[in-house]
Short mmCIF file of C-alpha atoms and ligand atoms in Angstrom, two decimals:
data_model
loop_
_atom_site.label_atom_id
_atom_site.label_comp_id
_atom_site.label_asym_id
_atom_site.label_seq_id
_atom_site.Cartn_x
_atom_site.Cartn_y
_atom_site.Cartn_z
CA UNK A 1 194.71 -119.76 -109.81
CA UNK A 2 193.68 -116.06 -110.55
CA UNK A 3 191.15 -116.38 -113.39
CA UNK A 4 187.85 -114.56 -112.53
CA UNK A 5 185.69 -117.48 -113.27
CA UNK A 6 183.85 -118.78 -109.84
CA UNK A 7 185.94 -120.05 -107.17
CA UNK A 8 186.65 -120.82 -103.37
CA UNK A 9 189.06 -118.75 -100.98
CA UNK A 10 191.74 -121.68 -100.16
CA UNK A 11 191.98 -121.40 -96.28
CA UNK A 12 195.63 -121.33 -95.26
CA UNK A 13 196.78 -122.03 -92.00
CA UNK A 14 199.06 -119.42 -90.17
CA UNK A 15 202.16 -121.87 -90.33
CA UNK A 16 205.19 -122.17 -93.13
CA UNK A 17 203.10 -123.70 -95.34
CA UNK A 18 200.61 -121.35 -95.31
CA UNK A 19 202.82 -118.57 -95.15
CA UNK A 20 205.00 -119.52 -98.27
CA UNK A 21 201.73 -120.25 -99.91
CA UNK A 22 200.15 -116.93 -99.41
CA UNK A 23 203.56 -115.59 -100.31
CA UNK A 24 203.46 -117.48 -103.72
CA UNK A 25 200.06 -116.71 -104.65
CA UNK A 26 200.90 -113.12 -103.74
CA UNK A 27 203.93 -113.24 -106.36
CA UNK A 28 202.45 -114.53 -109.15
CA UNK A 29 199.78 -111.66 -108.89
CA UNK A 30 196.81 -113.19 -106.80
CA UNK A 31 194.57 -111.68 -104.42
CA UNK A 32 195.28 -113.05 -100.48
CA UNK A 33 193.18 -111.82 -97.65
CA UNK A 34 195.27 -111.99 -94.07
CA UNK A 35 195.88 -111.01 -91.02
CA UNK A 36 197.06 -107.97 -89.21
CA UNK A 37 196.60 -106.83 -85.84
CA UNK A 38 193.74 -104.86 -86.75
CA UNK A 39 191.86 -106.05 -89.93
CA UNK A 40 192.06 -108.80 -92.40
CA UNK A 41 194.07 -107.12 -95.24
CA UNK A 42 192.82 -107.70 -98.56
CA UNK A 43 196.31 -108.17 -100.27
CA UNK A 44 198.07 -108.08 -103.83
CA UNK A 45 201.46 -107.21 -104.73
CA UNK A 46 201.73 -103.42 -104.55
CA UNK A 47 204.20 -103.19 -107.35
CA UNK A 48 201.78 -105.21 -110.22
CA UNK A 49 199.06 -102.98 -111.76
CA UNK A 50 197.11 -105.62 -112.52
CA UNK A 51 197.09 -107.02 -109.66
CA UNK A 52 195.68 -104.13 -107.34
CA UNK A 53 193.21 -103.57 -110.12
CA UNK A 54 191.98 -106.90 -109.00
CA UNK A 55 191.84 -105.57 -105.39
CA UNK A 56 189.46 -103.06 -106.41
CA UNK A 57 187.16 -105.34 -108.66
CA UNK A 58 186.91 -108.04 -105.75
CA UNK A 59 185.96 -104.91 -103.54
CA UNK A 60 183.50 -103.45 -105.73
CA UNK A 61 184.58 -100.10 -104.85
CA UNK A 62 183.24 -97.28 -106.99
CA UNK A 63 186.18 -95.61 -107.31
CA UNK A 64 190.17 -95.97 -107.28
CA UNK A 65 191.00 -95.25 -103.84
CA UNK A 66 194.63 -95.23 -102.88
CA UNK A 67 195.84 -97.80 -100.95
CA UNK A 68 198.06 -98.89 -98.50
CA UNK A 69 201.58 -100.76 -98.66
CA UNK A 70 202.71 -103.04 -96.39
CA UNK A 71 205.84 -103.37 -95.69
CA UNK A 72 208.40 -105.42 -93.26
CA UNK A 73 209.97 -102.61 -91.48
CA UNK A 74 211.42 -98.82 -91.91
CA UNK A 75 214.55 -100.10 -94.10
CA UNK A 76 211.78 -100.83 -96.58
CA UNK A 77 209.52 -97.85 -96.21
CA UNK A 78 212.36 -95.93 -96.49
CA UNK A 79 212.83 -97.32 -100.82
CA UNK A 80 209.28 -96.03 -101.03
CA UNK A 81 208.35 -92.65 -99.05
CA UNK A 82 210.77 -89.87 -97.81
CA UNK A 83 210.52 -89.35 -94.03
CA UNK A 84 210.29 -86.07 -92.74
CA UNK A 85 211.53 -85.71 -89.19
CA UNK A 86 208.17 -85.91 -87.48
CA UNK A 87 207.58 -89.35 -89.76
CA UNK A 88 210.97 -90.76 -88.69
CA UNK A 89 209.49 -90.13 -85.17
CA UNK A 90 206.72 -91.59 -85.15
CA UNK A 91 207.99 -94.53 -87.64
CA UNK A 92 210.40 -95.26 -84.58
CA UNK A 93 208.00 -95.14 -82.31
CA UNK A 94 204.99 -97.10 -83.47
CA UNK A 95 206.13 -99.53 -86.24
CA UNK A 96 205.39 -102.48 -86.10
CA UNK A 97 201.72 -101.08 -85.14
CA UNK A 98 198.87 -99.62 -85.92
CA UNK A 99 200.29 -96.29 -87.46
CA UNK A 100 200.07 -95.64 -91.46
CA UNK A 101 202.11 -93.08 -92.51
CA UNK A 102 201.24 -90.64 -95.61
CA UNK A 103 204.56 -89.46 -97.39
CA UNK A 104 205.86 -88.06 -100.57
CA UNK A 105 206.88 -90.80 -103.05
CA UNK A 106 210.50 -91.96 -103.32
CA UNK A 107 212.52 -91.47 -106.23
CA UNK A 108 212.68 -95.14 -107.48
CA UNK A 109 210.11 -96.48 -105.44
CA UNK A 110 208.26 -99.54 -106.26
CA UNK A 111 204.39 -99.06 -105.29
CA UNK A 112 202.43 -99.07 -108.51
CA UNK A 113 200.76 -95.59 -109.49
CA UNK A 114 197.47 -97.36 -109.41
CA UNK A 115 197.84 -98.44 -105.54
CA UNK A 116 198.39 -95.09 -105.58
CA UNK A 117 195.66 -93.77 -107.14
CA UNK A 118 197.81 -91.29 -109.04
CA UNK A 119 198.57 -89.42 -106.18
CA UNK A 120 202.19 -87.96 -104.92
CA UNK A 121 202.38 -89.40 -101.87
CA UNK A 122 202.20 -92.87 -100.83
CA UNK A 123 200.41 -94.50 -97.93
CA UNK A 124 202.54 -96.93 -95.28
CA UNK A 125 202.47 -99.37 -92.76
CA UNK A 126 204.38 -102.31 -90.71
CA UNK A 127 201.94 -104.24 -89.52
CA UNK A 128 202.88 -106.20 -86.01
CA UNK A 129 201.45 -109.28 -86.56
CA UNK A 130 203.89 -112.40 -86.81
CA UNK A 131 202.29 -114.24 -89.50
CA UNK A 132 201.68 -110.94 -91.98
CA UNK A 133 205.41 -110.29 -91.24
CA UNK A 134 206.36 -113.57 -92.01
CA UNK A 135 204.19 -113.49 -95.20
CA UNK A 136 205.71 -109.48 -96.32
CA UNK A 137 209.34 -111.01 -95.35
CA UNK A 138 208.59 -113.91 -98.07
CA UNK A 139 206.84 -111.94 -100.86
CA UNK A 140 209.69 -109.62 -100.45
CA UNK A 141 207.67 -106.51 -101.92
CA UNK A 142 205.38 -104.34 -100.80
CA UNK A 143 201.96 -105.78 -100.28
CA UNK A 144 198.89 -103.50 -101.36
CA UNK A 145 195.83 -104.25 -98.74
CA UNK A 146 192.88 -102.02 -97.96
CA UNK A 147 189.95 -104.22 -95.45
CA UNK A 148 189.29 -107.29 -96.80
CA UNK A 149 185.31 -106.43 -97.07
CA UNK A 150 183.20 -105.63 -99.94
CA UNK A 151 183.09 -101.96 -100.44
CA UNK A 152 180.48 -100.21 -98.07
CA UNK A 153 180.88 -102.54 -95.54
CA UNK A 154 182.24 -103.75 -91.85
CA UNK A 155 185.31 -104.10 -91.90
CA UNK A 156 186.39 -108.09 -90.82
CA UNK A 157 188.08 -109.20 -88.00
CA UNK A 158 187.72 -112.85 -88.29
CA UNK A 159 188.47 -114.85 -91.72
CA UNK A 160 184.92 -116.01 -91.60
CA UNK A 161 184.21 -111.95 -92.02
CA UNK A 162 186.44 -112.28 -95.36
CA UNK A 163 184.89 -115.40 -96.80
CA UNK A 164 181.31 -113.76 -96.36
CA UNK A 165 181.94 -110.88 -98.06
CA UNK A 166 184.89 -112.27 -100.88
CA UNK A 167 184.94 -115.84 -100.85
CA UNK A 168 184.10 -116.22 -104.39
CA UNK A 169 186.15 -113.31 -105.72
CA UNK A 170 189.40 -114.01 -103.78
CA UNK A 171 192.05 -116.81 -104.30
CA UNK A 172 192.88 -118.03 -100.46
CA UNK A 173 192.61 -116.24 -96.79
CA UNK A 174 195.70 -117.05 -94.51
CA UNK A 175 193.63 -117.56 -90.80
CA UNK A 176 195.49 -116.32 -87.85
CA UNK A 177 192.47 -116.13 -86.07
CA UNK A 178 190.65 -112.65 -84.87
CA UNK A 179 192.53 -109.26 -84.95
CA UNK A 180 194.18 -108.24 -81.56
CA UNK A 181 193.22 -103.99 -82.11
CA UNK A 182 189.97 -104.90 -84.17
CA UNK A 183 189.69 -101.22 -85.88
CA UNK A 184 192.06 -99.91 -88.94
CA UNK A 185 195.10 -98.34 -88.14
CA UNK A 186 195.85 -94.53 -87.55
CA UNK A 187 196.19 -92.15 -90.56
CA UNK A 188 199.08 -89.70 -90.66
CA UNK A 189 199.81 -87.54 -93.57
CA UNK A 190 203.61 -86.24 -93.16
CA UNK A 191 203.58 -84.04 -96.29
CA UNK A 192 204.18 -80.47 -96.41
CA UNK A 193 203.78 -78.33 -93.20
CA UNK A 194 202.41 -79.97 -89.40
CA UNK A 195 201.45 -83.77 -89.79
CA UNK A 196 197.71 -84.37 -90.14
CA UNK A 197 195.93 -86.61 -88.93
CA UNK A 198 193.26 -88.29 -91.42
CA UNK A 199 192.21 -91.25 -89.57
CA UNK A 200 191.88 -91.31 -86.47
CA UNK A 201 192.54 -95.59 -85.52
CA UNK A 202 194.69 -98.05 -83.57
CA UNK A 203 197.33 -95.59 -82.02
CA UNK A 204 196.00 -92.78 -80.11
CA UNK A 205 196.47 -89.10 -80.86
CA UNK A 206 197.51 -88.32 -77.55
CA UNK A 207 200.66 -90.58 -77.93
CA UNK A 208 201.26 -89.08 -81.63
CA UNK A 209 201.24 -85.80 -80.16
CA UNK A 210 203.05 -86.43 -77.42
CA UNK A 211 206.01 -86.96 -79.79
CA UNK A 212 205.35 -84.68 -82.75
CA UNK A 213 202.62 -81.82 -81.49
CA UNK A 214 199.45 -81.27 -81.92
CA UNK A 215 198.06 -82.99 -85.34
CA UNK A 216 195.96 -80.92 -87.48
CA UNK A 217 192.90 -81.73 -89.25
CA UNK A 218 192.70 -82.48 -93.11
CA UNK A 219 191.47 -79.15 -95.24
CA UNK A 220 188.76 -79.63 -97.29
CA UNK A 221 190.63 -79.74 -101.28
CA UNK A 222 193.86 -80.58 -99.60
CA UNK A 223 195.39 -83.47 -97.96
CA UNK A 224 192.46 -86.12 -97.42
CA UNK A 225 192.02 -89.72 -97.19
CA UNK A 226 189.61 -90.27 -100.25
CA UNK A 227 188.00 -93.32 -98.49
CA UNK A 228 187.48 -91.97 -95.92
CA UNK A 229 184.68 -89.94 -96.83
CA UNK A 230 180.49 -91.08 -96.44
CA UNK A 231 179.53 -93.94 -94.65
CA UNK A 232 181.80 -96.34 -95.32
CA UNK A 233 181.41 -98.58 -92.51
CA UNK A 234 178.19 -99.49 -92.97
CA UNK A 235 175.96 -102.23 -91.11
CA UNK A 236 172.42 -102.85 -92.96
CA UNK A 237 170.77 -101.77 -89.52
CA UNK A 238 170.07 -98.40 -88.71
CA UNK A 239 172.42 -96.71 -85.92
CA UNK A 240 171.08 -94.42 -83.20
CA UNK A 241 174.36 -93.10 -81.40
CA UNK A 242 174.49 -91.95 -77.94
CA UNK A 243 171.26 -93.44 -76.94
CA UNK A 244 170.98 -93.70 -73.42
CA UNK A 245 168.20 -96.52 -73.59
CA UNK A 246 166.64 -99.24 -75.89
CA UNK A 247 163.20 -98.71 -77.59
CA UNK A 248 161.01 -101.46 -78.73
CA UNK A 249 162.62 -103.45 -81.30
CA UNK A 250 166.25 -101.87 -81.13
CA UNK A 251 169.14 -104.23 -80.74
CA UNK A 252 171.90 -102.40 -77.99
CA UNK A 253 175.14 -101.99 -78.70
CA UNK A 254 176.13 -101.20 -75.10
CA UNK A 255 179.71 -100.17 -73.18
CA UNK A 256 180.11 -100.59 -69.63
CA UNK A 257 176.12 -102.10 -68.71
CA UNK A 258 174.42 -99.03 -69.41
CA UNK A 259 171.27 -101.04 -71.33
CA UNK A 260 169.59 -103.10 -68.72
CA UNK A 261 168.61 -105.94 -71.56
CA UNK A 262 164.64 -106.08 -72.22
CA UNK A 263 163.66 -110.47 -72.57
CA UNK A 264 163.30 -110.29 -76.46
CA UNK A 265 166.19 -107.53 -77.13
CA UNK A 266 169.56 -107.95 -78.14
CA UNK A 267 172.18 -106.46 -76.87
CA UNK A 268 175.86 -106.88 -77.26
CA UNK A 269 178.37 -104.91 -74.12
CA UNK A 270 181.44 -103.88 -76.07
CA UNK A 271 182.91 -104.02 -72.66
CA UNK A 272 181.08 -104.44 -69.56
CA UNK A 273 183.83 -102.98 -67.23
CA UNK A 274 184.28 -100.18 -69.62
CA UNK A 275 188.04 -100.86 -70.79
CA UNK A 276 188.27 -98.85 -74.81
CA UNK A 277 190.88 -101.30 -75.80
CA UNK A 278 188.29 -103.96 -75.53
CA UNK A 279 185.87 -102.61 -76.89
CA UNK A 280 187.43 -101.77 -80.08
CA UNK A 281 188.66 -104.82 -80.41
CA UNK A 282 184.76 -106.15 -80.24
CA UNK A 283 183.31 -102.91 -82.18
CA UNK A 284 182.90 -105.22 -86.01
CA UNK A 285 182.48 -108.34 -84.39
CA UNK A 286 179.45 -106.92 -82.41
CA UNK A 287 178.07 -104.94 -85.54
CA UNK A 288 178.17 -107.76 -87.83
CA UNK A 289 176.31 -110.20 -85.08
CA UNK A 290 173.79 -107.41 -83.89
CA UNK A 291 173.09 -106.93 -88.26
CA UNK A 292 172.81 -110.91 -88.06
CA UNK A 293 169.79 -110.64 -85.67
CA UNK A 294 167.62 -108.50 -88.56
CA UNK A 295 166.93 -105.61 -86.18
CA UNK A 296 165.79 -102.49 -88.00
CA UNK A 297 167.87 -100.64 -85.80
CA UNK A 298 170.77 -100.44 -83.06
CA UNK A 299 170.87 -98.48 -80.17
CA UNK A 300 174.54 -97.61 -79.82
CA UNK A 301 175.81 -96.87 -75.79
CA UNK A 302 177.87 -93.52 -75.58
CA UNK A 303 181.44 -94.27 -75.66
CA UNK A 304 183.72 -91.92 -74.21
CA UNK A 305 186.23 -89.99 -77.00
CA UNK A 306 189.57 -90.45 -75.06
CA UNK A 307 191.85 -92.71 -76.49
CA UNK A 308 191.09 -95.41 -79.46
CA UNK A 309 187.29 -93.84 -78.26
CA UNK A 310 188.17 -91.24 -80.48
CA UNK A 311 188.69 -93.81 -83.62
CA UNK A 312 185.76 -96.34 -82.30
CA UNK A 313 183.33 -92.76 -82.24
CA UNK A 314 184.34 -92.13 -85.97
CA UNK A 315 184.05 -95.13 -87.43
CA UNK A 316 180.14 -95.55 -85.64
CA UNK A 317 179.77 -92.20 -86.77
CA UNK A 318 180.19 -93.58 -90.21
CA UNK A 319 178.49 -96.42 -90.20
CA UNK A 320 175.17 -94.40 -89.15
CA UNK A 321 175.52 -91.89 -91.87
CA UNK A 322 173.16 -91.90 -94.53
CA UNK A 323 174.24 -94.74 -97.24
CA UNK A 324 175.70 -92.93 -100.17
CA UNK A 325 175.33 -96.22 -102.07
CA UNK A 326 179.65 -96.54 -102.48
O1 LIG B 1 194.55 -101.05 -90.42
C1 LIG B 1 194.55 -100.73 -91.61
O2 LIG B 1 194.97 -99.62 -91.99
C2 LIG B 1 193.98 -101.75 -92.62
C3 LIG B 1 194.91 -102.96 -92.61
C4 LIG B 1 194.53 -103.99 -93.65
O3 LIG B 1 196.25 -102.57 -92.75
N1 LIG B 1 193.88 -101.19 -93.93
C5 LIG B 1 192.96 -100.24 -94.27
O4 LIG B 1 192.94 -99.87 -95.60
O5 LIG B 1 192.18 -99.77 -93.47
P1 LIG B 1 191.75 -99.08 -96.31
O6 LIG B 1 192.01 -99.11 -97.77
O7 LIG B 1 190.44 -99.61 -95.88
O8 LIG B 1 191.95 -97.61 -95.83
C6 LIG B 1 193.06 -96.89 -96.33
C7 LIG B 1 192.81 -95.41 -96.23
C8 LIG B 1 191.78 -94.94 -97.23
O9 LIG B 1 190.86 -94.10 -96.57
C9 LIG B 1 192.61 -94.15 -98.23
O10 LIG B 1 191.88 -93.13 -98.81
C10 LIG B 1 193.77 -93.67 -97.39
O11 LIG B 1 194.02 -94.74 -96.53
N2 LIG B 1 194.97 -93.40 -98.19
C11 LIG B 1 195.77 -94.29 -98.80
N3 LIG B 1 196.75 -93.68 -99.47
C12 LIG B 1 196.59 -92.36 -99.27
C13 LIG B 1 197.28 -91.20 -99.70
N4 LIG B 1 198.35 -91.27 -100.49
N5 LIG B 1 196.83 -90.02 -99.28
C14 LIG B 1 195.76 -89.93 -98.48
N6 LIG B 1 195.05 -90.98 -98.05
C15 LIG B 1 195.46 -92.18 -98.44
MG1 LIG B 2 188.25 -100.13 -95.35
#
């Protein structure tokens, strides 16, 4: 089931079966992509060393980044990071959802080093997503799961997105259809001192603030979330943010009808009656189809930085930085 000689993804259906499947393969150490309400997760039992080194071998990724642990609910993030006031907040407040929180380890907790990547602290979430509960509930650990792409790019949305990029390198994909938020969840370090905000994602810093103050921004050398650096959401097209137009050749990426559509050109609205939710929720599914069409290059709409605009502007951001190659 988990050698590394060639092999399909199973596809597993979002039901029981598929469930206590996933949750088996899971157990005995195997790599499952699933669901969550805002990427596929590309999962292994947090707790195993080896397997979450086979999370970063399917990836490709360069280097170890730490990772983050799923888990069913705040009973069980509770065996694995101390909460600091501000994290019981917010814990209260957005789990299940798209909030990670960054805390100091537990004494006795059960998340690998590794899925750690050596580090003090240890990165959590409760996903809200029925069938990825159902699946944590049954594998009854914590479940290790950075995007289920290959390292460098898009994250995926769809399990057709996983099987491109790891169909050969992964042992099944539990399909519960696309992801509801369609960007990676929010990153919140409560360590030492204010909380800090390291990704910017599904919840918006206006409603973290609103409960715990203003966040503060990661110090160079300090507090950071390693993968978060370069571009790391990278389409093979070129992105020109911003643009207020199309030029020969470009593919749009467009919000709200700004790019009246030229006969050859395409162009993908993110949302046509301007609505940020939306568009996030489109924002990889419209990258990977514009890439599909083999423009050089994709005009990219402005998008207003209110809201998930703030995490939808970072994560184009990245994916029009120069390729580092990682
Ligand atoms: O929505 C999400 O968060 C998705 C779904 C699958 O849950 N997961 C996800 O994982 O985006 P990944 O590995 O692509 O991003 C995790 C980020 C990385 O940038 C990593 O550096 C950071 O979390 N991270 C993990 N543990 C950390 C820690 N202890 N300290 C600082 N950053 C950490
Ligand atoms: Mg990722």
């Amino acid at each position: 089931m988990t050698q590394q000689t060639s092999r399909t993804a199973r596809i597993l259906g979002p039901d029981d079966t598929g469930v206590a499947e996933a949750a088996r393969i899971l157990r005995e150490g195997g790599l499952v992509a699933f669901a969550t309400e805002t990427v596929y997760g590309l999962g292994a039992d947090a707790t195993s060393p080896e397997a979450v080194a086979k999370i970063y071998a399917a990836k490709g990724r360069p280097a170890f980044n730490p990772l983050i642990a799923h888990v069913t609910g705040l009973e069980a993030a509770r065996r694995e990071g101390r909460f600091s006031e501000a994290a019981e907040r917010l814990a209260k407040a957005f789990w299940p959802g798209p909030l990670t929180l960054v805390l100091p380890v537990a004494e006795g907790a059960s998340v690998c080093e590794l899925a750690r990547a050596g580090l003090a602290s240890v990165a959590l979430r409760v996903p809200n997503h029925p069938v990825a509960q159902a699946m944590l509930a049954r594998v009854g650990r914590p479940v290790a799961a950075p995007s289920a792409n290959r390292s460098g790019r898009v994250s995926p949305v769809t399990a057709a997105h996983v099987l491109e990029d790891l169909a050969d390198r992964i042992d099944a994909v539990l399909d519960a259809g696309p992801t509801s938020v369609g960007l990676e969840s929010t990153i919140v370090a409560c360590l030492d001192g204010p909380p800090v905000l390291l990704r910017p994602g599904g919840v918006p810093r206006a409603d973290i603030e609103a409960l715990v103050g203003p966040l503060a921004t990661p110090v160079a050398g300090k507090v950071e979330a390693p993968g978060m650096l370069a571009s790391h959401y990278a389409p093979r097209a070129r992105l020109r943010l911003d643009a207020l137009d199309l030029r020969p050749g470009e593919a749009g990426l467009d919000f709200a009808g700004r790019f009246s559509a030229g006969s050859s050109t395409a162009v993908l609205d993110l949302s046509p009656r301007g609505d940020l939710v939306e568009a996030a929720a489109r924002l990889y599914f419209c990258l990977r189809e514009l890439d599909a069409t083999g423009a050089a290059a994709i005009a990219v709409a402005p998008i207003p930085a209110d809201n998930i605009g703030e995490a939808i502007r970072d994560r184009l951001a990245r994916a029009a930085a120069p390729r580092d190659g990682g």
